PDB file of C-alpha atoms in Angstrom:
ATOM      1  CA  GLY A   1    -111.163 -53.642  50.445  1.00  0.00           C
ATOM      2  CA  VAL A   2    -109.104 -50.985  52.070  1.00  0.00           C
ATOM      3  CA  TYR A   3    -105.359 -51.262  51.693  1.00  0.00           C
ATOM      4  CA  VAL A   4    -103.097 -49.370  54.044  1.00  0.00           C
ATOM      5  CA  TYR A   5     -99.556 -48.713  52.932  1.00  0.00           C
ATOM      6  CA  SER A   6     -97.282 -47.813  55.751  1.00  0.00           C
ATOM      7  CA  GLN A   7     -94.625 -46.250  53.590  1.00  0.00           C
ATOM      8  CA  ASN A   8     -93.184 -43.109  55.003  1.00  0.00           C
ATOM      9  CA  ILE A   9     -93.580 -39.847  53.081  1.00  0.00           C
ATOM     10  CA  GLN A  10     -89.791 -39.408  52.552  1.00  0.00           C
ATOM     11  CA  ASP A  11     -89.623 -42.758  50.707  1.00  0.00           C
ATOM     12  CA  TYR A  12     -92.523 -41.690  48.522  1.00  0.00           C
ATOM     13  CA  LYS A  13     -90.863 -38.332  47.672  1.00  0.00           C
ATOM     14  CA  LYS A  14     -87.612 -40.144  46.875  1.00  0.00           C
ATOM     15  CA  MET A  15     -89.423 -42.577  44.537  1.00  0.00           C
ATOM     16  CA  LEU A  16     -91.228 -39.684  42.840  1.00  0.00           C
ATOM     17  CA  ASN A  17     -87.973 -37.755  42.321  1.00  0.00           C
ATOM     18  CA  GLU A  18     -86.254 -40.861  40.890  1.00  0.00           C
ATOM     19  CA  ALA A  19     -89.171 -41.430  38.509  1.00  0.00           C
ATOM     20  CA  MET A  20     -89.060 -37.787  37.374  1.00  0.00           C
ATOM     21  CA  ALA A  21     -85.282 -37.962  36.823  1.00  0.00           C
ATOM     22  CA  LEU A  22     -85.696 -41.178  34.823  1.00  0.00           C
ATOM     23  CA  GLN A  23     -88.421 -39.578  32.704  1.00  0.00           C
ATOM     24  CA  ASP A  24     -86.135 -36.587  32.003  1.00  0.00           C
ATOM     25  CA  LYS A  25     -83.387 -38.958  30.874  1.00  0.00           C
ATOM     26  CA  MET A  26     -85.763 -40.974  28.717  1.00  0.00           C
ATOM     27  CA  SER A  27     -87.351 -37.935  27.084  1.00  0.00           C
ATOM     28  CA  PHE A  28     -83.962 -36.597  25.979  1.00  0.00           C
ATOM     29  CA  GLN A  29     -82.838 -38.449  22.891  1.00  0.00           C
ATOM     30  CA  GLU A  30     -79.282 -38.725  21.715  1.00  0.00           C
ATOM     31  CA  VAL A  31     -78.037 -35.664  19.904  1.00  0.00           C
ATOM     32  CA  ASP A  32     -77.937 -36.016  16.109  1.00  0.00           C
ATOM     33  CA  VAL A  33     -74.385 -35.015  15.094  1.00  0.00           C
ATOM     34  CA  ARG A  34     -73.600 -34.316  11.430  1.00  0.00           C
ATOM     35  CA  ILE A  35     -70.616 -32.849   9.616  1.00  0.00           C
ATOM     36  CA  GLU A  36     -70.723 -30.776   6.447  1.00  0.00           C
ATOM     37  CA  ARG A  37     -67.515 -30.118   4.524  1.00  0.00           C
ATOM     38  CA  ILE A  38     -67.163 -26.474   3.472  1.00  0.00           C
ATOM     39  CA  SER A  39     -63.860 -26.807   1.597  1.00  0.00           C
ATOM     40  CA  GLY A  40     -60.468 -28.503   1.481  1.00  0.00           C
ATOM     41  CA  THR A  41     -59.392 -31.716   3.171  1.00  0.00           C
ATOM     42  CA  VAL A  42     -61.931 -33.101   5.662  1.00  0.00           C
ATOM     43  CA  LYS A  43     -61.482 -36.675   6.912  1.00  0.00           C
ATOM     44  CA  ILE A  44     -63.456 -38.828   9.324  1.00  0.00           C
ATOM     45  CA  LEU A  45     -61.689 -41.638  11.125  1.00  0.00           C
ATOM     46  CA  SER A  46     -64.308 -43.965  12.610  1.00  0.00           C
ATOM     47  CA  SER A  47     -63.799 -45.907  15.841  1.00  0.00           C
ATOM     48  CA  ASP A  48     -63.411 -49.125  13.807  1.00  0.00           C
ATOM     49  CA  GLY A  49     -60.441 -47.658  11.912  1.00  0.00           C
ATOM     50  CA  ASN A  50     -62.136 -46.770   8.608  1.00  0.00           C
ATOM     51  CA  GLU A  51     -61.142 -43.421   7.127  1.00  0.00           C
ATOM     52  CA  VAL A  52     -63.465 -41.459   4.860  1.00  0.00           C
ATOM     53  CA  SER A  53     -62.460 -38.337   2.945  1.00  0.00           C
ATOM     54  CA  LEU A  54     -65.378 -35.995   2.352  1.00  0.00           C
ATOM     55  CA  SER A  55     -65.410 -34.510  -1.133  1.00  0.00           C
ATOM     56  CA  ASP A  56     -68.868 -32.976  -1.341  1.00  0.00           C
ATOM     57  CA  ASN A  57     -70.950 -30.731   0.876  1.00  0.00           C
ATOM     58  CA  TYR A  58     -73.334 -33.463   2.017  1.00  0.00           C
ATOM     59  CA  GLN A  59     -74.214 -33.658   5.739  1.00  0.00           C
ATOM     60  CA  TYR A  60     -72.522 -36.853   6.913  1.00  0.00           C
ATOM     61  CA  PRO A  61     -73.627 -38.434  10.243  1.00  0.00           C
ATOM     62  CA  LEU A  62     -71.029 -38.702  13.005  1.00  0.00           C
ATOM     63  CA  GLU A  63     -71.035 -41.249  15.826  1.00  0.00           C
ATOM     64  CA  ILE A  64     -69.397 -41.584  19.224  1.00  0.00           C
ATOM     65  CA  GLY A  65     -65.721 -42.443  18.728  1.00  0.00           C
ATOM     66  CA  ASP A  66     -65.417 -40.729  15.335  1.00  0.00           C
ATOM     67  CA  THR A  67     -62.471 -38.373  14.876  1.00  0.00           C
ATOM     68  CA  VAL A  68     -62.685 -35.423  12.485  1.00  0.00           C
ATOM     69  CA  ARG A  69     -59.408 -34.285  10.910  1.00  0.00           C
ATOM     70  CA  ILE A  70     -59.339 -31.004   9.018  1.00  0.00           C
ATOM     71  CA  GLY A  71     -56.321 -30.468   6.752  1.00  0.00           C
ATOM     72  CA  TYR A  72     -54.264 -27.287   6.235  1.00  0.00           C
ATOM     73  CA  ASP A  73     -56.733 -26.206   3.513  1.00  0.00           C
ATOM     74  CA  GLY A  74     -59.980 -27.461   5.068  1.00  0.00           C
ATOM     75  CA  GLN A  75     -62.973 -26.243   7.025  1.00  0.00           C
ATOM     76  CA  ALA A  76     -66.254 -27.830   8.085  1.00  0.00           C
ATOM     77  CA  ASN A  77     -69.389 -27.328  10.153  1.00  0.00           C
ATOM     78  CA  ILE A  78     -70.594 -29.859  12.727  1.00  0.00           C
ATOM     79  CA  TYR A  79     -74.311 -29.641  13.486  1.00  0.00           C
ATOM     80  CA  LEU A  80     -75.835 -30.793  16.800  1.00  0.00           C
ATOM     81  CA  ASN A  81     -79.550 -31.431  16.189  1.00  0.00           C
ATOM     82  CA  ASN A  82     -80.853 -28.101  14.963  1.00  0.00           C
ATOM     83  CA  SER A  83     -79.579 -26.392  18.116  1.00  0.00           C
ATOM     84  CA  ALA A  84     -75.901 -25.697  17.564  1.00  0.00           C
ATOM     85  CA  VAL A  85     -73.214 -25.441  14.922  1.00  0.00           C
ATOM     86  CA  ILE A  86     -69.486 -25.934  15.518  1.00  0.00           C
ATOM     87  CA  TYR A  87     -67.236 -24.384  12.869  1.00  0.00           C
ATOM     88  CA  VAL A  88     -64.022 -26.409  12.618  1.00  0.00           C
ATOM     89  CA  THR A  89     -61.067 -24.525  11.129  1.00  0.00           C
ATOM     90  CA  ARG A  90     -57.995 -25.780   9.260  1.00  0.00           C
ATOM     91  CA  ASN A  91     -55.391 -27.952  11.016  1.00  0.00           C
ATOM     92  CA  THR A  92     -57.839 -29.232  13.625  1.00  0.00           C
ATOM     93  CA  GLU A  93     -58.561 -32.654  15.092  1.00  0.00           C
ATOM     94  CA  LEU A  94     -61.757 -33.209  17.079  1.00  0.00           C
ATOM     95  CA  GLN A  95     -63.193 -36.447  18.496  1.00  0.00           C
ATOM     96  CA  ILE A  96     -66.860 -37.122  19.346  1.00  0.00           C
ATOM     97  CA  GLU A  97     -66.909 -38.634  22.862  1.00  0.00           C
ATOM     98  CA  ASP A  98     -70.561 -38.474  23.909  1.00  0.00           C
ATOM     99  CA  THR A  99     -73.875 -37.410  22.356  1.00  0.00           C
ATOM    100  CA  SER A 100     -76.399 -38.353  25.037  1.00  0.00           C
ATOM    101  CA  GLY A 101     -77.797 -35.179  26.601  1.00  0.00           C
ATOM    102  CA  GLU A 102     -74.403 -33.621  27.191  1.00  0.00           C
ATOM    103  CA  SER A 103     -72.380 -33.463  23.993  1.00  0.00           C
ATOM    104  CA  VAL A 104     -68.700 -34.062  24.736  1.00  0.00           C
ATOM    105  CA  PHE A 105     -65.962 -33.339  22.199  1.00  0.00           C
ATOM    106  CA  SER A 106     -62.228 -33.785  22.589  1.00  0.00           C
ATOM    107  CA  LEU A 107     -60.127 -31.162  20.776  1.00  0.00           C
ATOM    108  CA  THR A 108     -56.685 -32.707  20.190  1.00  0.00           C
ATOM    109  CA  TYR A 109     -55.356 -29.622  18.395  1.00  0.00           C
ATOM    110  CA  GLY A 110     -56.649 -26.694  16.358  1.00  0.00           C
ATOM    111  CA  THR A 111     -59.561 -24.263  16.682  1.00  0.00           C
ATOM    112  CA  ILE A 112     -63.333 -24.510  16.846  1.00  0.00           C
ATOM    113  CA  VAL A 113     -65.904 -21.722  16.990  1.00  0.00           C
ATOM    114  CA  SER A 114     -69.442 -22.554  18.045  1.00  0.00           C
ATOM    115  CA  LYS A 115     -72.842 -20.935  18.151  1.00  0.00           C
ATOM    116  CA  ILE A 116     -75.560 -22.581  20.199  1.00  0.00           C
ATOM    117  CA  GLU A 117     -78.882 -21.311  18.823  1.00  0.00           C
ATOM    118  CA  LYS A 118     -81.568 -23.023  20.848  1.00  0.00           C
ATOM    119  CA  MET A 119     -80.997 -24.379  24.311  1.00  0.00           C
ATOM    120  CA  VAL A 120     -83.001 -27.525  24.912  1.00  0.00           C
ATOM    121  CA  LYS A 121     -83.563 -28.505  28.543  1.00  0.00           C
ATOM    122  CA  GLY A 122     -80.703 -30.743  29.622  1.00  0.00           C
ATOM    123  CA  PHE A 123     -78.559 -29.928  26.564  1.00  0.00           C
ATOM    124  CA  SER A 124     -74.992 -28.795  27.159  1.00  0.00           C
ATOM    125  CA  VAL A 125     -71.657 -28.981  25.397  1.00  0.00           C
ATOM    126  CA  LYS A 126     -68.335 -29.913  26.925  1.00  0.00           C
ATOM    127  CA  ILE A 127     -65.030 -29.451  25.086  1.00  0.00           C
ATOM    128  CA  LYS A 128     -61.975 -31.302  26.388  1.00  0.00           C
ATOM    129  CA  THR A 129     -58.445 -30.306  25.398  1.00  0.00           C
ATOM    130  CA  PRO A 130     -55.195 -31.968  26.533  1.00  0.00           C
ATOM    131  CA  SER A 131     -54.794 -29.203  29.147  1.00  0.00           C
ATOM    132  CA  ALA A 132     -58.363 -28.280  30.233  1.00  0.00           C
ATOM    133  CA  ILE A 133     -62.089 -29.047  30.134  1.00  0.00           C
ATOM    134  CA  CYS A 134     -64.662 -26.426  29.221  1.00  0.00           C
ATOM    135  CA  GLY A 135     -68.398 -26.706  29.940  1.00  0.00           C
ATOM    136  CA  ILE A 136     -70.720 -24.443  27.946  1.00  0.00           C
ATOM    137  CA  ARG A 137     -74.412 -23.561  28.161  1.00  0.00           C
ATOM    138  CA  GLY A 138     -76.095 -21.413  25.522  1.00  0.00           C
ATOM    139  CA  THR A 139     -73.618 -19.093  23.882  1.00  0.00           C
ATOM    140  CA  GLU A 140     -71.150 -18.303  21.127  1.00  0.00           C
ATOM    141  CA  PHE A 141     -67.684 -19.483  22.048  1.00  0.00           C
ATOM    142  CA  ALA A 142     -64.281 -20.468  20.696  1.00  0.00           C
ATOM    143  CA  VAL A 143     -61.773 -23.036  21.912  1.00  0.00           C
ATOM    144  CA  GLU A 144     -58.223 -23.417  20.626  1.00  0.00           C
ATOM    145  CA  HIS A 145     -55.509 -25.842  21.642  1.00  0.00           C
ATOM    146  CA  ASN A 146     -51.897 -25.222  20.637  1.00  0.00           C
ATOM    147  CA  LYS A 147     -50.226 -28.650  20.548  1.00  0.00           C
ATOM    148  CA  LEU A 148     -46.701 -27.207  20.441  1.00  0.00           C
ATOM    149  CA  LEU A 149     -47.138 -25.131  23.619  1.00  0.00           C
ATOM    150  CA  ASN A 150     -49.746 -27.496  25.164  1.00  0.00           C
ATOM    151  CA  GLU A 151     -51.914 -24.463  25.913  1.00  0.00           C
ATOM    152  CA  SER A 152     -55.671 -24.045  25.549  1.00  0.00           C
ATOM    153  CA  TYR A 153     -57.497 -20.779  24.907  1.00  0.00           C
ATOM    154  CA  PHE A 154     -61.187 -20.174  25.583  1.00  0.00           C
ATOM    155  CA  ALA A 155     -63.407 -17.223  24.653  1.00  0.00           C
ATOM    156  CA  VAL A 156     -67.110 -16.358  25.029  1.00  0.00           C
ATOM    157  CA  PHE A 157     -68.600 -13.884  22.517  1.00  0.00           C
ATOM    158  CA  ASP A 158     -72.194 -13.615  23.664  1.00  0.00           C
ATOM    159  CA  GLU A 159     -74.237 -14.140  26.794  1.00  0.00           C
ATOM    160  CA  GLY A 160     -74.081 -17.604  28.231  1.00  0.00           C
ATOM    161  CA  GLU A 161     -71.991 -19.576  30.658  1.00  0.00           C
ATOM    162  CA  MET A 162     -68.595 -21.175  30.313  1.00  0.00           C
ATOM    163  CA  VAL A 163     -66.789 -23.030  33.076  1.00  0.00           C
ATOM    164  CA  VAL A 164     -63.171 -24.042  32.538  1.00  0.00           C
ATOM    165  CA  TYR A 165     -61.428 -26.703  34.630  1.00  0.00           C
ATOM    166  CA  PRO A 166     -57.636 -26.943  34.312  1.00  0.00           C
ATOM    167  CA  GLY A 167     -56.283 -30.467  33.881  1.00  0.00           C
ATOM    168  CA  GLU A 168     -57.803 -33.464  32.176  1.00  0.00           C
ATOM    169  CA  SER A 169     -60.776 -34.017  34.460  1.00  0.00           C
ATOM    170  CA  GLU A 170     -63.138 -31.901  36.520  1.00  0.00           C
ATOM    171  CA  SER A 171     -61.595 -33.259  39.722  1.00  0.00           C
ATOM    172  CA  ASP A 172     -58.002 -32.159  38.838  1.00  0.00           C
TER     173      ASP A 172
END
């Protein structure tokens, strides 16, 4: 038999676009986030309240809600898939907020320096500080937050894009 669908072309385009967007979301897995202690005091406070002190240079998996605390003598690398590395310096606290597509980190205080090697479609990094939000795509960058002055500093070292929003949300 012959079936006639009287669906207008705009509806069809809308359905197609929604299906493509869904496929993009489904094809992008969560980012694998791992921390490797380089030296000194490196602690992970998990969302359930457990605290782990890292004593070796093993790559330890991090999850959403985990907080990384680097002591006065510590330093560590955080790896995002095989695409990016975030160097976390001494006296720094960083929380993992999201790892699905857009990786979101909250820098409570201290300094991080990052190098994003390979940009995967749909992959971006966002760093929140108490005074600003910074969105980054494909670059080497540094973010520092001075808790005493409540000031955030942002720098880009290589080509790439960085957008900084003052305040605690993009709408502020």
